[in-house]
Every structure is written in C-alpha cells, then in structure tokens.
C-alpha cells in the first residue's frame, strides 16, 4: 500500500505549480522530494533538469516513509540511466531524504514531454529543440518508410536562419541529429522528435 | 556543467535560475540548496581537486553500474501464459538485437565517414538497449535459462545470458550473425533486419506481456530511424556510381538467401503468438515484402531470385544451428567477461 501519488501527467504537465495539486495530509515529504528531484540535471544534456526533460515520471511515498521516484529511459540504450539514478539518490540524500529509483517503461518517453522551459534552455545552449506535437501523432497502420530527406523546419540556434540542412539523423547522443546552417555555416545539433 | 570553481553563493544562484519562475514556497526553497558541494579554490588549505575525492562514490559510477534494467518494473507473467514460452520468445528477440548490435558496433572507427560511424554506433546502441531489456525479461520469466556462474559472481542475469552461453544456445536468426562485408552488405543486412523487426514490434505493442509491449513501443520509434537510414543508403548506393550499384546488387544477392528465415515460424514464436504475448513473424511477410518492393522500385533494383539458405537437419538460427561466423563473433564479444567471471566493472 502506498499513499496517494502524483500521476505522471501531474508531475510532467504542471511543473511550476507544485503546491496546487498536492494532497495536504502527506504533502510535505513528497513535495520536498519532488522539488529536489525535478531540478537534478541530465548527465548528457546538463542544461536540462530531469523534470524539464520529462523523464521524471512519478514520485510516491510508501507507508514506510520511503520516497520512490520513477524515471523512464529516453532511448532503449540510454547509457545515462544509472547516472540519473545515482544523481537522484544522492541529491535527495543531501537534503536528508532516503529515496529509491524505479524504472518506468510505459508509456514510452516522447520529446513532446520536454517542457517549454526545457526547449528554451536547449536553444540557449545552442541546441535546436524538438518541434512540439509531431512525435506523438498516432499512426494508423504501419509506419511508412521515408526515403527522402526528413523535412523539418529547423532554425539555426546561432543566427536564427531557417536555411539549415540535415547532415545526419544520428549524432553524438541517441537523441540528436546533426544539422548545419547554410547562412552562418555553423554546425549544430537538433533534438530529434520521437 | 562541470564547475569546480563555483562558490557556494553562485551555485545558489544557478540552482535558483534552474527552477525558473516557480513561486517561492517553502518546498521550492529546498531545491535552491546546492546539490554538489563545490570546493572553494580560494581556501589556502586545499586545491580545486580536493572536492573530487570527497563525498559519494556515485560521482564515479557512470557506466560502471549494471543494476537491473527492469528495477521496479512489474514482471508478473500474464495469466494463462507459460513463463518458459514467454522467456524463449523474449530470448529470440533479444538475441537478434544483441548480435545485430555487435556486428554494427564493429563498424565503429571503420565506417566510410564520421557521420556513418556515428549513425551505425547509434543504431547498435539502440539495439543493445533493446537486447538488454529483453534478456532481463527472459531471465525474470525463466531463471533456469541463465547460465550458472561461480558463487559470488556479480554478473547480472542479462549479462550472464549475453556472455556465458555457447553458440548453440543463441536463438538469433542467421542473417544478423553473418559478417559485415563491405558497406553495401551492411546496408542490405540493416535494411532487411530493420524492415522485419519493425513489422514484428508494431504488432508486439499489443502483447499481453506489459514488458514486451513497452519494449516494442519504444523500439518502433527507434526502428523507424534505423529503417529510414538503411533505406536511404540503399537508394543512394543504387543510384550512385557504377561501382556502388555493382556492390549493392552483389550484396543483395549475397544476403537474400537469409531473408526468408526472418519469417519462419519457430515453435517459440508459435506458442508465444498463441498465448497473446508474441508475434508469429510469418504474419508480417506480406507487409515487409511491400516495404522492400517500394525501396527496390525507387532504387530501380530487381528483387533477387536466389533460393534460401538451407536449414541444417531441419534446424536454423532459432534452433541454435548457426554459421561459423557466430562462433567467431562470440569469441570476441565474450572473451573478457569469460576471463573474469567475478570481475567488477
Ligand atoms: Zn546560422
């Protein structure tokens, strides 16, 4: 048995309104745990917090008073899961909260879960943020193969030009594609929509 | 951000900016505490490196921690499902991904250019992640599959399955184990494999096993990129130079005999499909053929007319009957783990 818990939608969808939806009875520990957990940063995209990246899916407090955090991998082979878990446990430990981290596989992470603040932080760090709302469009029937170049309206995070071209759909981390700007000629990374 | 020179005041400041415009409450104040105590270089009695040695060793655990990838995931067997059948099916899907991943990883630092080096490594990483989850799923469903290791060995079940089984215990289709050949052979193998696996995973999202369904849902997103990559290179090689086209056509003739095996219904697949946890690959054949025909048509390439590679005494990859290529691959992949069965990594 556990106390009532935040749903993933509440955690992910209403960031910045921590106090609004917490149940008064047992809010203190969860609220504190969530407040710390969501500001822990991603090991590979350190300008993003785990909250803004959308990988922190759930926070609950068990009857034994243990805080259990749920995180979801961005990609199946995400090598940062262990680092995220360790960072979460350590960060909470530093404010006196004993926490455990569990893996939540479903629903699969989507770039649509990256918050507006996260998108802004990516752009400020010179990384083109994923377009919103295209990733979770439900397909009916099999996904078609795309033999032409992927069409995205991606603007250069350096100069703002829309004259950009795809170099490769695969980049230095699983979540990024490589682009270059044909105006300022700078290469840059784009977080690709999944 | 690695900032050893950060003083307590500025780290307070950066923590504050990272929570943006949150209304200031008692709870959000908690987040303003610096999470990484930083050494102060101005202090006469210490150096900036002192901070590296204090605190929690977790700072140094990156990449070295192999805790259960299914930690906290509900691995209860769905009602009416035979656990051994579920495990056997998971193992087959896992081995396809693991061996395909290892072959692709062999291109790292050897690909025609840096972008493709990175692309092939990324695809290999996605498949390795799928393999790890599926091996863990197989081990959770049927622990008797996991090879016994010396008392006290820290090797987790999914690693024991990857590194301590012999070639005849691997259940992958033979297509994924064959050598990389030239870039054209690799592209043809990648295309056929991605098309077939995509079609299976698109159906597996409805598996009654929630773990397989979740792995499939994520896998479909990843495979979409893999398949597009292979399809585009197929087209590029076909429409490139005379030499690239010659190599592509040769590669297609060479790999094609292993294509039909992707759709054979093995016992593990038949039972898993019957129980609503797996997919019978035979049911995907028409759809995969149609996708490939589309690629062939755009590329101006004929579907090859070569027969399939024979089964050996009725047995193929799913039965543990492999080509010599798998033994060589495993010798390389497993040697370090086998030399140190009690090793801590
Ligand atoms: Zn530019």
Coordinates of C-alpha atoms and ligand atoms in Angstrom, one line a residue:
Chain A
X1 CA 0.0 0.0 0.0
X2 CA 1.2 3.5 -0.8
X3 CA -0.1 6.9 -0.1
X4 CA -1.9 8.7 -2.9
X5 CA 0.6 9.5 -5.5
X6 CA 1.2 12.1 -8.2
X7 CA 0.3 10.8 -11.6
X8 CA 2.7 11.2 -14.4
X9 CA 0.5 13.8 -16.0
X10 CA 0.5 15.9 -12.8
X11 CA 4.2 15.6 -12.4
X12 CA 5.1 16.3 -16.0
X13 CA 2.3 18.5 -17.1
X14 CA 2.0 21.0 -14.3
X15 CA 5.5 21.9 -13.5
X16 CA 5.8 25.1 -11.5
X17 CA 2.5 24.6 -9.7
X18 CA 3.9 22.2 -7.1
X19 CA 1.7 23.3 -4.3
X20 CA -1.6 23.3 -6.2
X21 CA -2.3 19.6 -6.5
X22 CA -0.6 18.0 -3.6
X23 CA -2.8 16.4 -1.1
X24 CA -2.4 18.2 2.2
X25 CA -2.1 15.2 4.5
X26 CA 1.2 13.9 3.3
X27 CA 2.3 16.6 1.0
X28 CA 5.5 17.7 2.8
X29 CA 7.8 14.8 2.1
X30 CA 6.6 14.3 -1.5
X31 CA 6.7 18.0 -2.2
X32 CA 10.2 18.3 -0.9
X33 CA 11.4 15.2 -2.7
X34 CA 9.8 16.3 -5.9
X35 CA 11.2 19.8 -5.6
X36 CA 14.7 18.4 -5.4
X37 CA 14.3 15.6 -7.9
X38 CA 13.0 17.7 -10.6
X39 CA 16.0 20.0 -10.5
X40 CA 18.6 17.3 -10.9
X41 CA 20.1 17.7 -14.3
X42 CA 20.5 15.2 -17.2
X43 CA 24.1 13.9 -17.4
X44 CA 24.1 14.3 -21.2
X45 CA 22.1 17.5 -21.6
X46 CA 23.2 19.3 -18.4
X47 CA 21.2 22.4 -19.4
X48 CA 18.0 20.4 -18.8
X49 CA 16.6 19.2 -15.5
X50 CA 15.1 15.7 -15.3
X51 CA 11.8 17.5 -14.8
X52 CA 12.1 19.6 -17.9
X53 CA 13.3 16.6 -19.9
X54 CA 10.2 14.7 -18.9
X55 CA 12.0 11.6 -17.7
X56 CA 10.9 12.0 -14.1
X57 CA 7.5 10.3 -14.2
X58 CA 6.3 9.7 -10.7
X59 CA 7.0 10.5 -7.1
X60 CA 5.5 8.5 -4.3
X61 CA 5.9 7.9 -0.6
X62 CA 5.5 4.4 0.7
X63 CA 3.9 3.6 4.1
X64 CA 7.4 3.1 5.4
X65 CA 8.2 6.7 4.5
X66 CA 10.5 5.8 1.6
X67 CA 10.4 8.0 -1.4
X68 CA 10.2 6.1 -4.7
X69 CA 11.0 8.1 -7.9
X70 CA 10.2 6.7 -11.3
X71 CA 12.3 7.6 -14.3
X72 CA 11.9 6.5 -17.9
X73 CA 14.6 6.0 -20.5
X74 CA 14.7 8.4 -23.4
X75 CA 16.1 5.6 -25.7
X76 CA 16.3 1.8 -25.0
X77 CA 20.1 2.0 -24.8
X78 CA 20.2 5.2 -22.8
X79 CA 23.6 4.9 -21.0
X80 CA 22.7 7.6 -18.6
X81 CA 20.0 5.8 -16.6
X82 CA 22.4 4.7 -13.9
X83 CA 23.9 8.1 -13.6
X84 CA 20.5 9.7 -13.3
X85 CA 19.5 7.2 -10.6
X86 CA 22.7 7.9 -8.7
X87 CA 22.3 11.7 -9.0
X88 CA 18.7 11.5 -7.8
X89 CA 19.5 9.3 -4.8
X90 CA 22.5 11.4 -3.9
X91 CA 20.7 14.8 -4.3
X92 CA 17.8 13.6 -2.2
X93 CA 20.2 12.1 0.4
X94 CA 21.9 15.5 0.7
X95 CA 18.6 17.0 2.0
X96 CA 18.0 14.1 4.3
X97 CA 15.5 12.2 2.1
X98 CA 16.1 8.5 1.6
X99 CA 15.0 7.6 -1.9
X100 CA 14.8 4.7 -4.3
X101 CA 14.5 4.9 -8.1
X102 CA 12.5 2.6 -10.2
X103 CA 12.3 2.3 -14.0
X104 CA 9.1 3.0 -15.7
X105 CA 9.0 1.7 -19.3
X106 CA 5.5 2.7 -20.3
X107 CA 4.3 5.0 -21.8
X108 CA 7.5 5.4 -23.9
X109 CA 9.2 8.8 -23.5
X110 CA 8.5 11.3 -26.1
X111 CA 10.2 14.6 -27.0
X112 CA 6.7 16.2 -26.5
X113 CA 7.3 15.8 -22.8
X114 CA 10.2 18.3 -22.9
X115 CA 8.8 21.4 -21.2
X116 CA 8.7 24.9 -22.7
X117 CA 11.4 25.9 -20.2
X118 CA 13.5 22.9 -21.4
X119 CA 13.1 23.9 -25.0
X120 CA 14.2 27.4 -24.2
X121 CA 17.2 26.1 -22.2
X122 CA 18.2 23.9 -25.2
X123 CA 18.0 26.8 -27.6
X124 CA 20.0 29.0 -25.3
X125 CA 22.7 26.3 -25.2
X126 CA 22.9 26.2 -29.0
X127 CA 20.9 23.0 -29.4
X128 CA 17.8 23.1 -31.7
X129 CA 14.8 21.9 -29.6
X130 CA 12.4 19.3 -31.0
X131 CA 9.3 20.5 -32.6
X132 CA 6.3 20.1 -30.3
X133 CA 3.4 17.8 -31.1
X134 CA 4.7 15.9 -34.0
X135 CA 6.2 13.0 -32.1
X136 CA 3.0 11.6 -30.6
X137 CA 0.8 11.9 -33.6
X138 CA -0.8 8.4 -33.7
X139 CA -0.2 6.4 -36.8
X140 CA -2.9 4.2 -38.0
X141 CA -1.4 1.2 -39.8
X142 CA 2.2 0.6 -40.4
X143 CA 4.7 3.4 -40.2
X144 CA 5.8 4.3 -43.7
X145 CA 9.4 4.2 -44.7
X146 CA 10.9 7.6 -45.7
X147 CA 13.5 7.5 -48.4
X148 CA 13.7 11.3 -48.9
X149 CA 15.4 13.7 -46.6
X150 CA 13.4 14.3 -43.4
X151 CA 11.7 17.6 -43.7
X152 CA 11.7 19.6 -40.5
X153 CA 11.6 23.4 -40.2
X154 CA 14.7 23.8 -38.1
X155 CA 16.2 27.2 -37.4
X156 CA 19.8 27.8 -36.6
X157 CA 20.3 28.3 -32.9
X158 CA 23.3 30.5 -33.6
X159 CA 21.9 33.1 -36.1
X160 CA 18.2 32.2 -36.3
X161 CA 18.3 31.5 -40.0
X162 CA 15.8 29.0 -41.4
X163 CA 18.3 28.0 -44.1
X164 CA 19.5 24.8 -42.5
X165 CA 20.3 21.3 -43.8
X166 CA 20.4 17.9 -42.3
X167 CA 23.9 16.3 -42.1
X168 CA 22.9 13.1 -40.3
X169 CA 19.9 11.8 -38.4
X170 CA 22.3 10.4 -35.8
X171 CA 24.5 12.5 -33.6
X172 CA 26.8 12.3 -30.6
X173 CA 24.0 11.1 -28.3
X174 CA 21.0 9.0 -29.2
X175 CA 18.5 11.9 -29.1
X176 CA 20.2 14.3 -31.5
X177 CA 20.5 14.8 -35.3
X178 CA 23.3 16.8 -36.9
X179 CA 22.5 19.9 -38.9
X180 CA 24.3 22.8 -40.4
X181 CA 23.3 26.4 -41.1
X182 CA 23.9 27.4 -44.7
X183 CA 23.9 31.1 -43.8
X184 CA 26.3 31.3 -40.9
X185 CA 27.8 27.9 -41.8
X186 CA 27.9 26.7 -38.2
X187 CA 27.1 23.0 -37.5
X188 CA 24.6 22.4 -34.7
X189 CA 22.6 19.6 -33.1
X190 CA 18.8 19.1 -33.2
X191 CA 17.0 17.0 -30.6
X192 CA 15.0 14.8 -33.0
X193 CA 11.4 14.1 -32.4
X194 CA 10.4 10.7 -31.1
Chain B
X1 CA 28.1 21.8 -16.1
X2 CA 31.4 20.9 -14.5
X3 CA 32.4 23.9 -12.5
X4 CA 34.9 23.2 -9.8
X5 CA 35.4 26.9 -9.2
X6 CA 31.8 27.6 -8.3
X7 CA 31.5 29.2 -4.9
X8 CA 28.5 28.5 -2.6
X9 CA 26.9 31.8 -3.4
X10 CA 27.0 31.4 -7.2
X11 CA 25.8 27.8 -7.0
X12 CA 22.8 29.0 -5.0
X13 CA 22.2 31.5 -7.8
X14 CA 22.4 28.9 -10.6
X15 CA 20.2 26.5 -8.7
X16 CA 17.7 29.3 -8.4
X17 CA 17.7 30.0 -12.1
X18 CA 17.3 26.4 -13.0
X19 CA 13.9 26.3 -11.3
X20 CA 12.8 29.3 -13.4
X21 CA 9.8 31.2 -12.3
X22 CA 8.4 28.9 -9.7
X23 CA 6.6 30.7 -7.0
X24 CA 8.8 30.8 -4.0
X25 CA 7.5 28.5 -1.3
X26 CA 9.0 26.5 1.5
X27 CA 9.1 23.5 -0.7
X28 CA 10.8 25.1 -3.7
X29 CA 13.3 26.6 -1.4
X30 CA 14.5 23.1 -0.8
X31 CA 15.6 23.0 -4.4
X32 CA 17.7 26.0 -4.0
X33 CA 20.2 24.2 -1.9
X34 CA 23.3 23.4 -3.9
X35 CA 23.3 19.7 -4.7
X36 CA 27.0 19.4 -5.4
X37 CA 29.1 20.9 -2.6
X38 CA 31.9 22.6 -4.5
X39 CA 35.5 23.2 -3.2
X40 CA 36.5 26.8 -2.8
X41 CA 39.8 27.4 -4.6
X42 CA 40.4 30.5 -2.6
X43 CA 40.9 28.4 0.5
X44 CA 44.6 28.3 1.4
X45 CA 44.5 24.7 2.8
X46 CA 43.1 23.0 -0.3
X47 CA 43.2 22.7 -4.0
X48 CA 40.4 22.6 -6.5
X49 CA 40.9 18.8 -6.8
X50 CA 40.1 18.1 -3.2
X51 CA 36.4 18.1 -4.0
X52 CA 36.9 15.2 -6.4
X53 CA 37.8 12.9 -3.7
X54 CA 35.1 13.6 -1.1
X55 CA 31.6 12.6 -0.9
X56 CA 29.7 9.8 -2.6
X57 CA 31.5 7.5 -5.0
X58 CA 28.4 7.7 -7.2
X59 CA 30.1 10.6 -8.9
X60 CA 32.4 7.9 -10.4
X61 CA 29.8 5.3 -11.1
X62 CA 28.9 6.5 -14.6
X63 CA 28.9 3.5 -16.9
X64 CA 30.0 1.1 -14.3
X65 CA 26.7 0.2 -12.7
X66 CA 24.8 -2.7 -14.1
X67 CA 21.8 -2.7 -11.8
X68 CA 18.7 -4.4 -13.1
X69 CA 17.4 -2.6 -16.1
X70 CA 13.9 -3.7 -15.1
X71 CA 14.2 -2.3 -11.5
X72 CA 10.7 -1.8 -10.1
X73 CA 9.1 -2.9 -13.4
X74 CA 6.2 -5.4 -12.9
X75 CA 7.4 -8.7 -14.4
X76 CA 4.4 -10.8 -13.4
X77 CA 3.6 -13.4 -16.0
X78 CA 0.2 -12.6 -17.6
X79 CA -2.5 -15.1 -16.6
X80 CA -2.6 -18.3 -18.6
X81 CA 0.8 -17.6 -20.2
X82 CA 3.6 -20.2 -19.9
X83 CA 6.6 -18.5 -18.4
X84 CA 9.0 -20.7 -20.3
X85 CA 7.4 -19.9 -23.6
X86 CA 7.5 -16.2 -22.8
X87 CA 11.1 -16.4 -21.9
X88 CA 12.0 -18.4 -25.0
X89 CA 10.3 -15.8 -27.2
X90 CA 12.0 -12.9 -25.4
X91 CA 15.3 -14.6 -25.8
X92 CA 14.9 -14.9 -29.5
X93 CA 14.0 -11.2 -29.9
X94 CA 16.9 -10.3 -27.6
X95 CA 19.5 -12.4 -29.4
X96 CA 18.5 -10.9 -32.8
X97 CA 19.1 -7.4 -31.4
X98 CA 22.3 -8.3 -29.5
X99 CA 24.0 -10.0 -32.4
X100 CA 22.9 -7.3 -34.9
X101 CA 24.2 -4.7 -32.4
X102 CA 27.6 -6.3 -32.1
X103 CA 28.0 -6.5 -35.8
X104 CA 27.1 -2.9 -36.3
X105 CA 29.4 -1.9 -33.4
X106 CA 32.3 -3.5 -35.3
X107 CA 32.0 -0.6 -37.8
X108 CA 32.9 1.9 -35.1
X109 CA 36.0 3.8 -36.3
X110 CA 35.8 1.8 -39.6
X111 CA 32.9 3.4 -41.4
X112 CA 33.3 5.3 -44.7
X113 CA 32.9 8.6 -42.9
X114 CA 32.4 10.0 -39.5
X115 CA 28.6 10.6 -39.8
X116 CA 28.1 6.9 -40.7
X117 CA 30.4 5.8 -38.0
X118 CA 28.2 7.7 -35.6
X119 CA 25.0 6.5 -37.2
X120 CA 25.9 2.8 -37.1
X121 CA 27.1 3.2 -33.5
X122 CA 23.8 4.8 -32.6
X123 CA 21.8 2.0 -34.2
X124 CA 23.9 -0.5 -32.4
X125 CA 23.3 1.3 -29.1
X126 CA 19.5 1.2 -29.6
X127 CA 19.6 -2.5 -30.4
X128 CA 21.8 -3.2 -27.4
X129 CA 19.4 -1.4 -25.2
X130 CA 16.5 -3.5 -26.6
X131 CA 18.6 -6.6 -26.1
X132 CA 19.4 -5.8 -22.5
X133 CA 15.7 -5.3 -21.6
X134 CA 14.6 -8.4 -23.4
X135 CA 17.4 -10.6 -21.9
X136 CA 16.4 -9.3 -18.5
X137 CA 12.7 -10.1 -19.3
X138 CA 13.7 -13.6 -20.4
X139 CA 15.7 -14.1 -17.2
X140 CA 12.9 -12.9 -15.0
X141 CA 10.4 -15.1 -16.7
X142 CA 12.5 -18.3 -16.6
X143 CA 15.6 -18.1 -14.3
X144 CA 16.6 -21.6 -15.4
X145 CA 17.7 -20.1 -18.7
X146 CA 20.5 -18.2 -17.1
X147 CA 23.9 -19.9 -17.1
X148 CA 25.3 -20.8 -13.7
X149 CA 28.2 -18.7 -12.6
X150 CA 30.7 -19.2 -9.8
X151 CA 29.5 -18.4 -6.3
X152 CA 29.5 -14.7 -5.5
X153 CA 29.8 -13.6 -9.2
X154 CA 28.4 -10.1 -9.6
X155 CA 27.3 -10.7 -13.2
X156 CA 23.6 -9.9 -13.5
X157 CA 21.3 -12.3 -15.4
X158 CA 21.2 -10.3 -18.6
X159 CA 25.0 -10.3 -18.8
X160 CA 25.2 -14.0 -18.0
X161 CA 22.9 -14.7 -20.9
X162 CA 24.9 -12.5 -23.2
X163 CA 28.4 -13.6 -22.2
X164 CA 28.1 -17.1 -20.9
X165 CA 26.1 -19.0 -23.4
X166 CA 27.6 -21.1 -26.2
X167 CA 26.8 -20.5 -29.8
X168 CA 24.2 -23.3 -29.9
X169 CA 22.3 -21.7 -27.1
X170 CA 21.8 -18.5 -29.1
X171 CA 18.4 -18.1 -30.8
X172 CA 19.1 -15.3 -33.3
X173 CA 18.3 -15.6 -37.0
X174 CA 21.4 -16.3 -39.1
X175 CA 21.1 -13.1 -41.0
X176 CA 22.3 -10.9 -38.2
X177 CA 25.4 -13.1 -37.4
X178 CA 27.0 -13.1 -40.9
X179 CA 30.0 -10.9 -41.5
X180 CA 29.7 -7.2 -42.2
X181 CA 31.2 -7.5 -45.6
X182 CA 31.6 -4.1 -47.4
X183 CA 29.4 -1.2 -46.6
X184 CA 26.8 -2.4 -49.1
X185 CA 26.4 -5.7 -47.4
X186 CA 26.0 -4.0 -44.1
X187 CA 23.3 -1.7 -45.5
X188 CA 21.4 -4.6 -47.1
X189 CA 21.5 -6.5 -43.9
X190 CA 20.4 -3.5 -41.9
X191 CA 17.5 -2.8 -44.2
X192 CA 16.2 -6.4 -44.2
X193 CA 16.6 -6.7 -40.5
X194 CA 15.0 -3.3 -39.7
X195 CA 12.0 -3.9 -42.0
X196 CA 11.3 -7.3 -40.5
X197 CA 11.9 -6.2 -36.8
X198 CA 9.8 -3.1 -37.3
X199 CA 6.8 -5.2 -38.5
X200 CA 7.1 -7.5 -35.5
X201 CA 7.4 -4.7 -33.0
X202 CA 4.5 -2.8 -34.5
X203 CA 2.4 -5.8 -33.6
X204 CA 4.1 -6.6 -30.3
X205 CA 2.9 -3.3 -28.8
X206 CA -0.3 -5.2 -28.2
X207 CA 1.4 -8.0 -26.3
X208 CA -0.4 -9.2 -23.2
X209 CA 3.1 -9.0 -21.5
X210 CA 3.4 -5.4 -20.5
X211 CA 7.2 -5.5 -20.5
X212 CA 7.3 -6.8 -24.1
X213 CA 4.7 -4.3 -25.1
X214 CA 6.7 -1.4 -23.6
X215 CA 10.0 -2.5 -25.2
X216 CA 8.1 -2.8 -28.6
X217 CA 6.6 0.7 -28.3
X218 CA 9.9 2.3 -27.7
X219 CA 11.6 0.0 -30.3
X220 CA 9.2 1.1 -33.0
X221 CA 10.3 4.7 -32.6
X222 CA 13.9 3.6 -32.8
X223 CA 13.5 1.2 -35.7
X224 CA 11.8 3.9 -37.7
X225 CA 15.1 5.8 -37.8
X226 CA 17.1 2.7 -38.5
X227 CA 15.0 1.6 -41.4
X228 CA 15.0 5.1 -43.0
X229 CA 18.8 5.2 -42.6
X230 CA 19.3 1.9 -44.3
X231 CA 16.6 2.6 -47.0
X232 CA 18.2 5.9 -47.9
X233 CA 21.7 4.4 -48.2
X234 CA 20.2 1.6 -50.3
X235 CA 18.8 4.2 -52.7
X236 CA 22.0 6.2 -52.7
X237 CA 24.2 3.2 -53.5
X238 CA 21.8 2.0 -56.2
X239 CA 21.7 5.4 -57.8
X240 CA 25.3 6.4 -57.1
X241 CA 28.2 5.3 -59.2
X242 CA 28.5 2.2 -61.4
X243 CA 30.7 0.7 -58.7
X244 CA 28.3 1.4 -55.8
X245 CA 25.5 -0.1 -57.8
X246 CA 27.6 -3.2 -58.6
X247 CA 28.4 -3.7 -55.0
X248 CA 24.8 -3.1 -53.9
X249 CA 23.5 -5.7 -56.3
X250 CA 26.2 -8.2 -55.3
X251 CA 25.3 -7.5 -51.6
X252 CA 21.6 -8.1 -52.2
X253 CA 22.3 -11.5 -54.0
X254 CA 24.7 -12.4 -51.1
X255 CA 22.3 -11.6 -48.2
X256 CA 19.0 -12.5 -49.8
X257 CA 19.2 -16.3 -49.0
X258 CA 19.0 -15.4 -45.3
X259 CA 15.8 -13.3 -45.8
X260 CA 13.2 -16.0 -45.7
X261 CA 14.4 -17.3 -42.3
X262 CA 13.2 -14.0 -40.8
X263 CA 9.6 -15.2 -41.4
X264 CA 9.9 -18.8 -40.4
X265 CA 7.5 -19.6 -37.5
X266 CA 9.6 -21.2 -34.8
X267 CA 8.0 -23.1 -32.0
X268 CA 8.8 -20.3 -29.5
X269 CA 7.1 -17.8 -31.8
X270 CA 4.1 -20.0 -32.4
X271 CA 3.4 -20.6 -28.8
X272 CA 4.0 -17.0 -27.8
X273 CA 1.7 -15.8 -30.5
X274 CA -1.0 -18.3 -29.4
X275 CA -0.8 -17.1 -25.9
X276 CA -1.1 -13.4 -26.9
X277 CA 2.4 -12.4 -25.8
X278 CA 4.3 -12.7 -29.1
X279 CA 4.1 -12.3 -32.8
X280 CA 4.2 -15.0 -35.5
X281 CA 6.7 -13.5 -38.0
X282 CA 5.0 -15.3 -40.9
X283 CA 2.1 -12.9 -40.5
X284 CA 4.3 -10.0 -41.3
X285 CA 5.8 -11.3 -44.5
X286 CA 3.5 -9.5 -47.0
X287 CA 3.8 -6.2 -45.3
X288 CA 7.6 -6.4 -45.2
X289 CA 7.8 -7.5 -48.8
X290 CA 5.7 -4.5 -49.7
X291 CA 8.0 -2.1 -47.9
X292 CA 11.0 -3.7 -49.6
X293 CA 9.4 -3.6 -53.0
X294 CA 8.9 0.1 -52.5
X295 CA 12.6 0.6 -51.8
X296 CA 13.5 -1.6 -54.8
X297 CA 11.2 0.3 -57.1
X298 CA 12.5 3.7 -56.1
X299 CA 16.1 2.4 -56.3
X300 CA 15.5 0.7 -59.7
X301 CA 16.7 -2.6 -58.4
X302 CA 15.1 -6.0 -59.1
X303 CA 14.1 -8.3 -56.2
X304 CA 16.7 -11.1 -56.3
X305 CA 15.8 -14.5 -57.5
X306 CA 18.0 -16.7 -55.4
X307 CA 16.9 -19.5 -53.1
X308 CA 17.1 -19.5 -49.4
X309 CA 20.0 -20.8 -47.3
X310 CA 19.1 -24.4 -46.3
X311 CA 18.3 -25.5 -42.8
X312 CA 20.8 -27.9 -41.3
X313 CA 18.9 -31.1 -40.5
X314 CA 15.8 -29.0 -40.4
X315 CA 17.3 -26.5 -38.0
X316 CA 18.1 -22.8 -38.4
X317 CA 19.3 -20.0 -36.2
X318 CA 16.2 -20.1 -33.9
X319 CA 17.1 -23.7 -33.1
X320 CA 20.7 -22.9 -32.2
X321 CA 22.0 -24.0 -35.6
X322 CA 24.4 -21.2 -36.7
X323 CA 27.1 -20.4 -39.2
X324 CA 30.7 -20.4 -38.2
X325 CA 30.5 -16.6 -38.2
X326 CA 28.6 -16.6 -34.8
X327 CA 31.4 -18.6 -33.1
X328 CA 34.0 -16.0 -34.1
X329 CA 31.7 -13.2 -33.1
X330 CA 31.1 -14.7 -29.7
X331 CA 34.7 -15.4 -29.1
X332 CA 35.4 -11.7 -29.5
X333 CA 32.3 -10.5 -27.6
X334 CA 32.6 -12.9 -24.7
X335 CA 36.3 -13.2 -24.1
X336 CA 36.8 -10.5 -21.5
X337 CA 33.6 -11.5 -19.5
X338 CA 34.5 -15.1 -19.5
X339 CA 38.1 -14.5 -18.4
X340 CA 36.8 -12.6 -15.4
X341 CA 33.5 -14.2 -14.3
X342 CA 33.9 -12.5 -10.9
X343 CA 35.1 -9.1 -12.3
X344 CA 33.6 -5.8 -11.1
X345 CA 33.3 -3.3 -13.9
Ligands
LIG1 ZN1 23.2 30.1 -38.6

